[in-house]
PDB file of C-alpha atoms in Angstrom:
ATOM      1  CA  UNK Z  11    -116.346 -80.632  42.151  1.00 89.00           C
ATOM      2  CA  UNK Z  12    -119.301 -82.152  44.230  1.00 94.00           C
ATOM      3  CA  UNK Z  13    -122.041 -79.922  45.340  1.00 95.00           C
ATOM      4  CA  UNK Z  14    -121.352 -79.002  48.921  1.00 96.00           C
ATOM      5  CA  UNK Z  15    -117.933 -78.257  48.178  1.00 96.00           C
ATOM      6  CA  UNK Z  16    -119.236 -76.179  45.569  1.00 96.00           C
ATOM      7  CA  UNK Z  17    -121.686 -74.132  47.942  1.00 97.00           C
ATOM      8  CA  UNK Z  18    -119.099 -73.926  50.339  1.00 98.00           C
ATOM      9  CA  UNK Z  19    -116.332 -72.729  48.358  1.00 97.00           C
ATOM     10  CA  UNK Z  20    -119.215 -70.091  46.973  1.00 97.00           C
ATOM     11  CA  UNK Z  21    -119.969 -69.102  50.152  1.00 98.00           C
ATOM     12  CA  UNK Z  22    -116.275 -68.354  51.305  1.00 98.00           C
ATOM     13  CA  UNK Z  23    -116.141 -66.500  48.617  1.00 97.00           C
ATOM     14  CA  UNK Z  24    -119.071 -64.906  48.576  1.00 97.00           C
ATOM     15  CA  UNK Z  25    -118.457 -63.806  52.464  1.00 97.00           C
ATOM     16  CA  UNK Z  26    -114.628 -61.336  51.489  1.00 96.00           C
ATOM     17  CA  UNK Z  27    -116.066 -60.246  48.477  1.00 96.00           C
ATOM     18  CA  UNK Z  28    -118.774 -58.957  50.390  1.00 96.00           C
ATOM     19  CA  UNK Z  29    -116.720 -57.145  52.944  1.00 95.00           C
ATOM     20  CA  UNK Z  30    -113.801 -56.422  50.425  1.00 93.00           C
ATOM     21  CA  UNK Z  31    -116.429 -54.826  47.509  1.00 93.00           C
ATOM     22  CA  UNK Z  32    -112.908 -52.769  45.795  1.00 92.00           C
ATOM     23  CA  UNK Z  33    -111.495 -56.419  45.094  1.00 91.00           C
ATOM     24  CA  UNK Z  34    -112.605 -57.225  41.990  1.00 95.00           C
ATOM     25  CA  UNK Z  35    -110.576 -60.390  41.523  1.00 93.00           C
ATOM     26  CA  UNK Z  36    -112.810 -61.642  44.658  1.00 94.00           C
ATOM     27  CA  UNK Z  37    -115.772 -60.613  42.876  1.00 95.00           C
ATOM     28  CA  UNK Z  38    -114.697 -62.959  39.988  1.00 96.00           C
ATOM     29  CA  UNK Z  39    -114.225 -65.732  41.444  1.00 95.00           C
ATOM     30  CA  UNK Z  40    -117.599 -65.428  43.227  1.00 95.00           C
ATOM     31  CA  UNK Z  41    -118.885 -64.918  40.239  1.00 95.00           C
ATOM     32  CA  UNK Z  42    -116.950 -68.022  38.839  1.00 95.00           C
ATOM     33  CA  UNK Z  43    -118.606 -70.251  41.373  1.00 95.00           C
ATOM     34  CA  UNK Z  44    -122.101 -69.342  41.357  1.00 95.00           C
ATOM     35  CA  UNK Z  45    -121.356 -70.384  37.558  1.00 96.00           C
ATOM     36  CA  UNK Z  46    -120.717 -73.379  38.855  1.00 96.00           C
ATOM     37  CA  UNK Z  47    -123.415 -73.815  41.036  1.00 97.00           C
ATOM     38  CA  UNK Z  48    -125.857 -73.053  37.955  1.00 96.00           C
ATOM     39  CA  UNK Z  49    -124.543 -74.875  35.385  1.00 96.00           C
ATOM     40  CA  UNK Z  50    -123.092 -77.221  37.083  1.00 96.00           C
ATOM     41  CA  UNK Z  51    -125.405 -78.195  39.930  1.00 96.00           C
ATOM     42  CA  UNK Z  52    -128.556 -77.001  38.302  1.00 96.00           C
ATOM     43  CA  UNK Z  53    -129.368 -74.640  40.911  1.00 97.00           C
ATOM     44  CA  UNK Z  54    -132.080 -72.093  40.279  1.00 95.00           C
ATOM     45  CA  UNK Z  55    -131.876 -70.090  43.298  1.00 94.00           C
ATOM     46  CA  UNK Z  56    -130.048 -70.098  46.562  1.00 90.00           C
ATOM     47  CA  UNK Z  57    -130.291 -67.920  49.602  1.00 95.00           C
ATOM     48  CA  UNK Z  58    -127.966 -67.508  53.107  1.00 97.00           C
ATOM     49  CA  UNK Z  59    -128.773 -66.563  56.336  1.00 97.00           C
ATOM     50  CA  UNK Z  60    -126.539 -67.247  59.729  1.00 97.00           C
ATOM     51  CA  UNK Z  61    -126.263 -66.666  63.231  1.00 97.00           C
ATOM     52  CA  UNK Z  62    -123.479 -66.392  66.455  1.00 97.00           C
ATOM     53  CA  UNK Z  63    -122.339 -70.238  64.489  1.00 97.00           C
ATOM     54  CA  UNK Z  64    -123.992 -71.453  61.043  1.00 98.00           C
ATOM     55  CA  UNK Z  65    -124.302 -70.355  57.977  1.00 98.00           C
ATOM     56  CA  UNK Z  66    -127.039 -71.893  56.541  1.00 98.00           C
ATOM     57  CA  UNK Z  67    -128.338 -71.900  53.014  1.00 98.00           C
ATOM     58  CA  UNK Z  68    -130.828 -72.998  50.953  1.00 98.00           C
ATOM     59  CA  UNK Z  69    -130.644 -73.320  47.343  1.00 97.00           C
ATOM     60  CA  UNK Z  70    -133.029 -75.505  45.019  1.00 97.00           C
ATOM     61  CA  UNK Z  71    -132.707 -77.512  42.069  1.00 94.00           C
ATOM     62  CA  UNK Z  72    -133.708 -80.153  40.176  1.00 91.00           C
ATOM     63  CA  UNK Z  73    -134.295 -82.589  43.316  1.00 90.00           C
ATOM     64  CA  UNK Z  74    -136.264 -79.808  45.124  1.00 96.00           C
ATOM     65  CA  UNK Z  75    -135.877 -77.335  47.970  1.00 97.00           C
ATOM     66  CA  UNK Z  76    -132.799 -78.587  50.306  1.00 97.00           C
ATOM     67  CA  UNK Z  77    -130.697 -77.019  53.065  1.00 97.00           C
ATOM     68  CA  UNK Z  78    -127.041 -77.317  54.045  1.00 98.00           C
ATOM     69  CA  UNK Z  79    -125.550 -75.462  56.891  1.00 98.00           C
ATOM     70  CA  UNK Z  80    -121.803 -74.371  57.659  1.00 98.00           C
ATOM     71  CA  UNK Z  81    -119.922 -73.643  60.532  1.00 98.00           C
ATOM     72  CA  UNK Z  82    -119.733 -70.384  61.084  1.00 98.00           C
ATOM     73  CA  UNK Z  83    -115.431 -70.232  62.016  1.00 97.00           C
ATOM     74  CA  UNK Z  84    -114.688 -72.105  58.871  1.00 97.00           C
ATOM     75  CA  UNK Z  85    -116.708 -70.423  56.451  1.00 98.00           C
ATOM     76  CA  UNK Z  86    -115.485 -67.012  57.798  1.00 98.00           C
ATOM     77  CA  UNK Z  87    -111.835 -68.307  57.916  1.00 97.00           C
ATOM     78  CA  UNK Z  88    -110.535 -66.841  54.385  1.00 95.00           C
ATOM     79  CA  UNK Z  89    -111.806 -63.694  55.395  1.00 95.00           C
ATOM     80  CA  UNK Z  90    -109.652 -63.730  58.693  1.00 94.00           C
ATOM     81  CA  UNK Z  91    -106.689 -64.603  57.151  1.00 92.00           C
ATOM     82  CA  UNK Z  92    -106.852 -62.130  54.686  1.00 90.00           C
ATOM     83  CA  UNK Z  93    -107.407 -59.432  57.153  1.00 89.00           C
ATOM     84  CA  UNK Z  94    -104.679 -61.061  59.664  1.00 90.00           C
ATOM     85  CA  UNK Z  95    -102.100 -60.391  56.995  1.00 84.00           C
ATOM     86  CA  UNK Z  96    -100.378 -57.274  56.484  1.00 69.00           C
ATOM     87  CA  UNK Z  97     -99.664 -57.992  52.404  1.00 73.00           C
ATOM     88  CA  UNK Z  98    -104.172 -57.509  51.645  1.00 65.00           C
ATOM     89  CA  UNK Z  99    -104.777 -54.550  53.520  1.00 64.00           C
ATOM     90  CA  UNK Z 100    -102.559 -51.836  52.440  1.00 59.00           C
TER      91      UNK Z 100
END
């Protein structure tokens, strides 16, 4: 998995995990993607910030510190899908 996809997947599942702290499977999935970022991509730190339109991830790896941005609506789509499905909100 390339770094951009790994960061985006981690971001999406982290957003869901934060919104649904009782969901252990989601927390485990977020941890899984964090392991991929740390072990496969050798990131030593990553921090998330957001504004009205974007999520920004500042990360540090073997190539130094970098920044990547993702559209907020796309990043939050899995949470919106979960929240709109009564099956997951019982």
